[in-house]
mmCIF file of C-alpha atoms in Angstrom:
data_model
loop_
_atom_site.group_PDB
_atom_site.id
_atom_site.type_symbol
_atom_site.label_atom_id
_atom_site.label_comp_id
_atom_site.label_asym_id
_atom_site.label_seq_id
_atom_site.Cartn_x
_atom_site.Cartn_y
_atom_site.Cartn_z
ATOM 1 C CA UNK A 183 -14.633 -9.856 -8.323
ATOM 2 C CA UNK A 184 -12.432 -6.785 -10.208
ATOM 3 C CA UNK A 185 -9.481 -8.648 -7.844
ATOM 4 C CA UNK A 186 -9.822 -11.364 -9.132
ATOM 5 C CA UNK A 187 -9.530 -10.742 -12.741
ATOM 6 C CA UNK A 188 -6.405 -9.116 -12.126
ATOM 7 C CA UNK A 189 -4.544 -11.163 -9.745
ATOM 8 C CA UNK A 190 -3.469 -14.461 -9.140
ATOM 9 C CA UNK A 191 -2.192 -15.267 -5.677
ATOM 10 C CA UNK A 192 0.004 -17.856 -4.650
ATOM 11 C CA UNK A 193 0.451 -18.635 -1.445
ATOM 12 C CA UNK A 194 -1.579 -15.656 -0.367
ATOM 13 C CA UNK A 195 1.030 -13.306 -2.529
ATOM 14 C CA UNK A 196 -0.625 -11.672 -5.228
ATOM 15 C CA UNK A 197 0.915 -12.231 -8.658
ATOM 16 C CA UNK A 198 0.307 -9.348 -11.167
ATOM 17 C CA UNK A 199 -1.321 -9.984 -14.385
ATOM 18 C CA UNK A 200 -1.880 -6.713 -15.862
ATOM 19 C CA UNK A 201 -3.052 -3.412 -14.377
ATOM 20 C CA UNK A 202 -6.287 -1.367 -15.097
ATOM 21 C CA UNK A 203 -6.298 1.323 -16.801
ATOM 22 C CA UNK A 204 -7.842 3.180 -13.970
ATOM 23 C CA UNK A 205 -4.484 2.410 -12.638
ATOM 24 C CA UNK A 206 -1.694 3.171 -15.734
ATOM 25 C CA UNK A 207 0.310 5.993 -15.002
ATOM 26 C CA UNK A 208 0.751 8.887 -17.995
ATOM 27 C CA UNK A 209 4.170 8.257 -18.878
ATOM 28 C CA UNK A 210 5.899 6.789 -22.021
ATOM 29 C CA UNK A 211 7.924 3.266 -20.663
ATOM 30 C CA UNK A 212 11.222 5.103 -22.695
ATOM 31 C CA UNK A 213 10.749 8.810 -21.263
ATOM 32 C CA UNK A 214 12.567 8.772 -17.979
ATOM 33 C CA UNK A 215 11.385 9.326 -14.573
ATOM 34 C CA UNK A 216 12.792 12.162 -12.651
ATOM 35 C CA UNK A 217 15.122 10.005 -10.115
ATOM 36 C CA UNK A 218 16.095 6.746 -9.413
ATOM 37 C CA UNK A 219 15.853 4.398 -7.153
ATOM 38 C CA UNK A 220 19.932 4.670 -6.906
ATOM 39 C CA UNK A 221 20.087 8.445 -7.061
ATOM 40 C CA UNK A 222 17.135 8.807 -4.182
ATOM 41 C CA UNK A 223 19.179 6.400 -2.219
ATOM 42 C CA UNK A 224 22.512 8.436 -2.663
ATOM 43 C CA UNK A 225 21.259 11.296 -1.324
ATOM 44 C CA UNK A 226 22.186 12.491 2.282
ATOM 45 C CA UNK A 227 18.922 12.472 4.290
ATOM 46 C CA UNK A 228 17.505 15.502 5.701
ATOM 47 C CA UNK A 229 17.010 16.202 8.940
ATOM 48 C CA UNK A 230 13.567 17.111 9.847
ATOM 49 C CA UNK A 231 12.469 19.526 12.759
ATOM 50 C CA UNK A 232 8.740 20.312 14.079
ATOM 51 C CA UNK A 233 7.548 23.251 13.486
ATOM 52 C CA UNK A 234 4.276 22.690 15.367
ATOM 53 C CA UNK A 235 2.445 25.026 17.754
ATOM 54 C CA UNK A 236 0.228 22.980 19.446
ATOM 55 C CA UNK A 237 1.717 22.519 22.458
ATOM 56 C CA UNK A 238 5.589 23.501 23.684
ATOM 57 C CA UNK A 239 6.490 19.830 24.428
ATOM 58 C CA UNK A 240 6.571 20.022 20.478
ATOM 59 C CA UNK A 241 10.234 20.189 19.673
ATOM 60 C CA UNK A 242 12.304 19.189 17.586
ATOM 61 C CA UNK A 243 11.345 15.604 15.786
ATOM 62 C CA UNK A 244 15.373 15.374 14.777
ATOM 63 C CA UNK A 245 16.627 15.578 18.259
ATOM 64 C CA UNK A 246 13.705 13.558 20.010
ATOM 65 C CA UNK A 247 14.299 16.499 22.567
ATOM 66 C CA UNK A 248 10.809 15.802 24.545
ATOM 67 C CA UNK A 249 11.830 13.194 27.464
ATOM 68 C CA UNK A 250 9.189 10.125 27.541
ATOM 69 C CA UNK A 251 8.447 8.022 30.639
ATOM 70 C CA UNK A 252 10.828 5.556 30.087
ATOM 71 C CA UNK A 253 8.671 2.657 31.696
ATOM 72 C CA UNK A 254 4.963 2.415 30.654
ATOM 73 C CA UNK A 255 4.370 1.764 34.960
ATOM 74 C CA UNK A 256 5.125 5.479 35.160
ATOM 75 C CA UNK A 257 1.919 6.017 33.116
ATOM 76 C CA UNK A 258 -0.268 4.800 36.276
ATOM 77 C CA UNK A 259 -3.391 5.720 35.828
ATOM 78 C CA UNK A 260 -3.256 4.708 32.335
ATOM 79 C CA UNK A 261 -6.021 6.635 30.421
ATOM 80 C CA UNK A 262 -5.452 6.033 26.514
ATOM 81 C CA UNK A 263 -3.409 3.620 24.307
ATOM 82 C CA UNK A 264 -2.778 5.676 20.573
ATOM 83 C CA UNK A 265 -2.639 3.307 17.632
ATOM 84 C CA UNK A 266 -0.821 3.776 14.244
ATOM 85 C CA UNK A 267 -2.788 1.835 11.604
ATOM 86 C CA UNK A 268 -0.516 0.027 8.678
ATOM 87 C CA UNK A 269 1.688 -2.153 10.138
ATOM 88 C CA UNK A 270 0.761 -1.512 13.675
ATOM 89 C CA UNK A 271 -2.215 -3.429 13.632
ATOM 90 C CA UNK A 272 -2.003 -4.873 10.120
ATOM 91 C CA UNK A 273 0.598 -6.224 8.675
ATOM 92 C CA UNK A 274 -0.123 -4.118 5.354
ATOM 93 C CA UNK A 275 3.601 -3.096 4.665
ATOM 94 C CA UNK A 276 3.908 -5.991 1.892
ATOM 95 C CA UNK A 277 1.075 -5.166 0.110
ATOM 96 C CA UNK A 278 2.490 -1.506 -0.175
ATOM 97 C CA UNK A 279 5.194 -2.878 -1.206
ATOM 98 C CA UNK A 280 3.940 -4.964 -3.888
ATOM 99 C CA UNK A 281 1.587 -2.086 -5.157
ATOM 100 C CA UNK A 282 4.784 0.511 -5.298
ATOM 101 C CA UNK A 283 6.821 -2.039 -6.882
ATOM 102 C CA UNK A 284 4.927 -2.704 -9.713
ATOM 103 C CA UNK A 285 3.563 0.530 -10.730
ATOM 104 C CA UNK A 286 7.142 2.108 -10.416
ATOM 105 C CA UNK A 287 7.949 -1.015 -12.262
ATOM 106 C CA UNK A 288 5.186 -0.623 -14.606
ATOM 107 C CA UNK A 289 6.367 3.579 -15.729
ATOM 108 C CA UNK A 290 10.228 2.357 -16.106
ATOM 109 C CA UNK A 291 11.128 3.980 -12.488
ATOM 110 C CA UNK A 292 14.752 2.850 -12.234
ATOM 111 C CA UNK A 293 15.389 1.922 -15.553
ATOM 112 C CA UNK A 294 12.621 -1.088 -14.889
ATOM 113 C CA UNK A 295 14.183 -2.563 -12.245
ATOM 114 C CA UNK A 296 12.130 -3.266 -9.224
ATOM 115 C CA UNK A 297 12.439 -1.598 -5.975
ATOM 116 C CA UNK A 298 14.195 -3.083 -3.198
ATOM 117 C CA UNK A 299 12.819 -3.481 0.265
ATOM 118 C CA UNK A 300 15.346 -1.602 1.554
ATOM 119 C CA UNK A 301 14.667 1.465 -0.805
ATOM 120 C CA UNK A 302 11.021 0.622 0.519
ATOM 121 C CA UNK A 303 11.585 0.773 4.095
ATOM 122 C CA UNK A 304 14.171 3.871 3.758
ATOM 123 C CA UNK A 305 11.677 6.166 1.505
ATOM 124 C CA UNK A 306 8.023 5.201 1.805
ATOM 125 C CA UNK A 307 7.138 3.044 4.704
ATOM 126 C CA UNK A 308 5.629 5.156 7.035
ATOM 127 C CA UNK A 309 5.910 8.374 5.231
ATOM 128 C CA UNK A 310 3.023 10.534 3.606
ATOM 129 C CA UNK A 311 1.894 10.678 0.309
ATOM 130 C CA UNK A 312 2.581 13.874 -0.499
ATOM 131 C CA UNK A 313 6.367 13.027 0.693
ATOM 132 C CA UNK A 314 6.416 10.209 -0.846
ATOM 133 C CA UNK A 315 5.708 12.003 -3.884
ATOM 134 C CA UNK A 316 8.196 14.639 -3.445
ATOM 135 C CA UNK A 317 10.688 12.035 -3.205
ATOM 136 C CA UNK A 318 9.860 9.998 -6.153
ATOM 137 C CA UNK A 319 8.788 12.764 -8.529
ATOM 138 C CA UNK A 320 10.609 15.531 -7.458
ATOM 139 C CA UNK A 321 10.686 17.770 -10.804
ATOM 140 C CA UNK A 322 6.768 17.023 -11.163
ATOM 141 C CA UNK A 323 4.903 17.064 -8.218
ATOM 142 C CA UNK A 324 1.334 16.856 -9.764
ATOM 143 C CA UNK A 325 2.195 14.125 -11.024
ATOM 144 C CA UNK A 326 3.633 12.321 -8.326
ATOM 145 C CA UNK A 327 0.570 12.992 -6.339
ATOM 146 C CA UNK A 328 -1.688 10.952 -9.335
ATOM 147 C CA UNK A 329 0.595 8.078 -8.716
ATOM 148 C CA UNK A 330 0.348 7.904 -5.548
ATOM 149 C CA UNK A 331 -3.227 7.779 -5.721
ATOM 150 C CA UNK A 332 -3.499 5.586 -7.994
ATOM 151 C CA UNK A 333 -1.211 3.325 -5.740
ATOM 152 C CA UNK A 334 -3.813 3.550 -2.659
ATOM 153 C CA UNK A 335 -6.794 1.822 -4.862
ATOM 154 C CA UNK A 336 -4.451 -0.421 -6.046
ATOM 155 C CA UNK A 337 -3.550 -1.042 -1.970
ATOM 156 C CA UNK A 338 -7.873 -0.912 -1.041
ATOM 157 C CA UNK A 339 -8.179 -3.712 -4.179
ATOM 158 C CA UNK A 340 -5.580 -5.705 -2.411
ATOM 159 C CA UNK A 341 -6.410 -5.110 1.515
ATOM 160 C CA UNK A 342 -9.912 -5.677 0.880
ATOM 161 C CA UNK A 343 -9.351 -9.356 0.809
ATOM 162 C CA UNK A 344 -5.752 -10.221 2.000
ATOM 163 C CA UNK A 345 -5.521 -8.199 5.024
ATOM 164 C CA UNK A 346 -4.630 -9.603 8.589
ATOM 165 C CA UNK A 347 -4.066 -8.164 11.982
ATOM 166 C CA UNK A 348 -1.042 -8.227 13.951
ATOM 167 C CA UNK A 349 -0.939 -11.372 15.906
ATOM 168 C CA UNK A 350 -2.195 -11.087 19.708
ATOM 169 C CA UNK A 351 -4.031 -7.600 18.285
ATOM 170 C CA UNK A 352 -7.526 -8.777 19.720
ATOM 171 C CA UNK A 353 -5.707 -9.976 23.024
ATOM 172 C CA UNK A 354 -3.989 -6.375 23.604
ATOM 173 C CA UNK A 355 -7.705 -5.234 22.938
ATOM 174 C CA UNK A 356 -9.637 -6.749 25.446
ATOM 175 C CA UNK A 357 -7.289 -5.773 28.110
ATOM 176 C CA UNK A 358 -7.905 -2.545 26.983
ATOM 177 C CA UNK A 359 -11.539 -2.811 26.694
ATOM 178 C CA UNK A 360 -11.603 -4.590 30.058
ATOM 179 C CA UNK A 361 -10.348 -1.651 31.218
ATOM 180 C CA UNK A 362 -11.875 0.618 29.847
ATOM 181 C CA UNK A 363 -8.886 2.703 28.168
ATOM 182 C CA UNK A 364 -9.826 5.228 25.687
ATOM 183 C CA UNK A 365 -8.305 4.566 22.415
ATOM 184 C CA UNK A 366 -7.751 6.367 18.695
ATOM 185 C CA UNK A 367 -6.187 5.240 15.861
ATOM 186 C CA UNK A 368 -3.205 7.765 14.573
ATOM 187 C CA UNK A 369 -1.839 7.311 10.683
ATOM 188 C CA UNK A 370 -0.332 8.946 7.650
ATOM 189 C CA UNK A 371 -2.517 6.920 5.465
ATOM 190 C CA UNK A 372 -5.558 8.420 3.371
ATOM 191 C CA UNK A 373 -8.732 8.265 5.571
ATOM 192 C CA UNK A 374 -10.331 5.981 2.745
ATOM 193 C CA UNK A 375 -7.511 3.252 3.574
ATOM 194 C CA UNK A 376 -7.349 3.711 7.120
ATOM 195 C CA UNK A 377 -11.312 3.570 7.447
ATOM 196 C CA UNK A 378 -11.019 0.749 5.318
ATOM 197 C CA UNK A 379 -8.020 -1.572 7.207
ATOM 198 C CA UNK A 380 -10.337 -0.452 10.781
ATOM 199 C CA UNK A 381 -13.204 -1.788 9.234
ATOM 200 C CA UNK A 382 -12.028 -5.174 7.254
ATOM 201 C CA UNK A 383 -10.437 -5.830 11.257
ATOM 202 C CA UNK A 384 -13.747 -5.215 12.608
ATOM 203 C CA UNK A 385 -12.486 -2.069 14.748
ATOM 204 C CA UNK A 386 -14.883 0.371 13.802
ATOM 205 C CA UNK A 387 -16.489 0.662 17.407
ATOM 206 C CA UNK A 388 -13.343 0.360 19.150
ATOM 207 C CA UNK A 389 -11.313 3.469 18.349
ATOM 208 C CA UNK A 390 -13.259 6.338 19.503
ATOM 209 C CA UNK A 391 -11.394 8.588 17.075
ATOM 210 C CA UNK A 392 -9.450 8.221 13.451
ATOM 211 C CA UNK A 393 -6.720 11.267 13.226
ATOM 212 C CA UNK A 394 -5.851 11.091 9.941
ATOM 213 C CA UNK A 395 -1.964 12.941 9.015
ATOM 214 C CA UNK A 396 -3.526 14.899 5.986
ATOM 215 C CA UNK A 397 -6.221 17.156 8.233
ATOM 216 C CA UNK A 398 -3.357 18.326 10.588
ATOM 217 C CA UNK A 399 -1.440 21.428 10.297
ATOM 218 C CA UNK A 400 1.756 18.151 9.960
ATOM 219 C CA UNK A 401 1.880 14.945 9.311
ATOM 220 C CA UNK A 402 3.899 12.044 10.817
ATOM 221 C CA UNK A 403 7.276 12.787 11.767
ATOM 222 C CA UNK A 404 5.749 15.881 13.496
ATOM 223 C CA UNK A 405 4.050 15.058 16.244
ATOM 224 C CA UNK A 406 0.924 17.320 15.610
ATOM 225 C CA UNK A 407 -1.798 13.932 14.763
ATOM 226 C CA UNK A 408 -1.040 12.782 18.474
ATOM 227 C CA UNK A 409 -1.259 15.987 19.806
ATOM 228 C CA UNK A 410 -4.672 16.425 18.176
ATOM 229 C CA UNK A 411 -5.446 12.238 19.320
ATOM 230 C CA UNK A 412 -4.810 14.389 22.991
ATOM 231 C CA UNK A 413 -6.939 16.529 22.524
ATOM 232 C CA UNK A 414 -9.739 15.251 20.877
ATOM 233 C CA UNK A 415 -10.275 12.082 23.002
ATOM 234 C CA UNK A 416 -9.342 14.344 26.203
ATOM 235 C CA UNK A 417 -7.079 12.482 27.527
ATOM 236 C CA UNK A 418 -2.963 13.612 29.060
ATOM 237 C CA UNK A 419 0.164 12.710 27.181
ATOM 238 C CA UNK A 420 1.308 11.987 30.812
ATOM 239 C CA UNK A 421 -1.279 9.233 31.014
ATOM 240 C CA UNK A 422 -1.165 7.874 27.557
ATOM 241 C CA UNK A 423 1.613 5.448 25.285
ATOM 242 C CA UNK A 424 1.603 4.838 22.021
ATOM 243 C CA UNK A 425 2.073 1.904 19.325
ATOM 244 C CA UNK A 426 4.321 2.491 16.554
ATOM 245 C CA UNK A 427 5.979 0.219 13.487
ATOM 246 C CA UNK A 428 7.683 2.911 11.334
ATOM 247 C CA UNK A 429 10.630 5.365 12.675
ATOM 248 C CA UNK A 430 8.770 8.629 11.472
ATOM 249 C CA UNK A 431 5.669 7.388 13.791
ATOM 250 C CA UNK A 432 8.237 6.863 16.425
ATOM 251 C CA UNK A 433 9.328 9.822 16.250
ATOM 252 C CA UNK A 434 6.532 11.797 16.391
ATOM 253 C CA UNK A 435 4.980 9.933 19.379
ATOM 254 C CA UNK A 436 8.423 11.176 21.127
ATOM 255 C CA UNK A 437 7.854 14.271 19.983
ATOM 256 C CA UNK A 438 4.591 14.583 21.139
ATOM 257 C CA UNK A 439 5.937 13.261 24.707
ATOM 258 C CA UNK A 440 4.965 10.027 25.009
ATOM 259 C CA UNK A 441 6.340 6.643 25.394
ATOM 260 C CA UNK A 442 5.867 4.833 22.237
ATOM 261 C CA UNK A 443 6.462 0.752 22.107
ATOM 262 C CA UNK A 444 7.767 -0.457 19.007
ATOM 263 C CA UNK A 445 6.193 -2.704 16.806
ATOM 264 C CA UNK A 446 8.939 -4.629 14.943
ATOM 265 C CA UNK A 447 6.571 -5.998 11.881
ATOM 266 C CA UNK A 448 8.956 -5.145 9.141
ATOM 267 C CA UNK A 449 10.945 -2.384 9.665
ATOM 268 C CA UNK A 450 14.778 -3.441 10.807
ATOM 269 C CA UNK A 451 14.877 -3.245 14.506
ATOM 270 C CA UNK A 452 18.256 -1.191 14.518
ATOM 271 C CA UNK A 453 16.276 1.807 12.610
ATOM 272 C CA UNK A 454 13.297 1.533 15.266
ATOM 273 C CA UNK A 455 15.159 2.173 18.034
ATOM 274 C CA UNK A 456 17.095 5.026 16.897
ATOM 275 C CA UNK A 457 13.799 6.697 17.205
ATOM 276 C CA UNK A 458 14.055 6.209 20.833
ATOM 277 C CA UNK A 459 10.701 3.917 21.689
ATOM 278 C CA UNK A 460 10.848 2.472 25.046
ATOM 279 C CA UNK A 461 11.089 -0.894 23.996
ATOM 280 C CA UNK A 462 10.281 -2.836 20.824
ATOM 281 C CA UNK A 463 7.762 -6.348 20.308
ATOM 282 C CA UNK A 464 7.425 -8.259 17.410
ATOM 283 C CA UNK A 465 3.888 -8.522 18.048
ATOM 284 C CA UNK A 466 1.136 -8.239 20.234
ATOM 285 C CA UNK A 467 1.664 -11.817 21.935
ATOM 286 C CA UNK A 468 5.321 -10.520 22.727
ATOM 287 C CA UNK A 469 5.746 -11.351 26.711
ATOM 288 C CA UNK A 470 7.828 -8.046 26.949
ATOM 289 C CA UNK A 471 4.743 -5.889 26.223
ATOM 290 C CA UNK A 472 2.793 -8.308 28.819
ATOM 291 C CA UNK A 473 5.344 -8.066 31.697
ATOM 292 C CA UNK A 474 5.145 -4.510 31.004
ATOM 293 C CA UNK A 475 1.467 -4.181 31.219
ATOM 294 C CA UNK A 476 1.091 -6.591 34.297
ATOM 295 C CA UNK A 477 3.160 -4.070 35.827
ATOM 296 C CA UNK A 478 0.830 -1.240 35.461
ATOM 297 C CA UNK A 479 -1.826 -2.930 36.665
ATOM 298 C CA UNK A 480 -0.345 -3.104 39.696
ATOM 299 C CA UNK A 481 0.408 0.652 40.130
#
């Protein structure tokens, strides 16, 4: 297969040999990239406010001003569960980090020094590609958009062989199916990525709808994708909760008026808690999750 020609695998970690010409970015190694990792990290992060007009509940994302229920039991009877994809149903962030790190280093970004995990978490993980392109290449957005498109192609090649579900995913899947609860996938990922991940995990028949941020007026951290999911599967926010692993995703779910269960697969717990999930779990086997679902079942 093409992937094996280009990569060696050591303990399931890809070892980059040489990029495909289609993945090369049209920038001479001696040219300066518009902005460096150090410069981006030094910038003060802007506050982001939602401008969605879908519903009055879509208030300021930055302030998380929409109050959500504090326990899952308050959602009874539960109508639906909404899932993010990257990092929530599969541990895909290491593959994304690897692809960004290799390709940015290839073009001399940050003086050729590989981006750190801290940089990846703060400026890439959970964000829409348009925003990533603007952040990394603020003076040449079109160049940035081409870069992220090529990076996604590289990610799909990696994911096709290495993607694994988050621990306990199929256990919570059965719990949902046994109770006839509706479900949808809501993501900032490109549609091709989302469909590949869902299919690779055998979940094509599980999700009733797939909502992609680029097909909404605003992507996460705005609430639009989650509001659209509620509309498509015809359920109430008062009887629905969300699984999310990123700060932007948790903010989106909270701004849409729903309780969010944060999954600390990769992102730092203190950052996730600042986005105000109802609680955090390590994965879907976490006793904290099953205690909450048991309480919900009793209502």
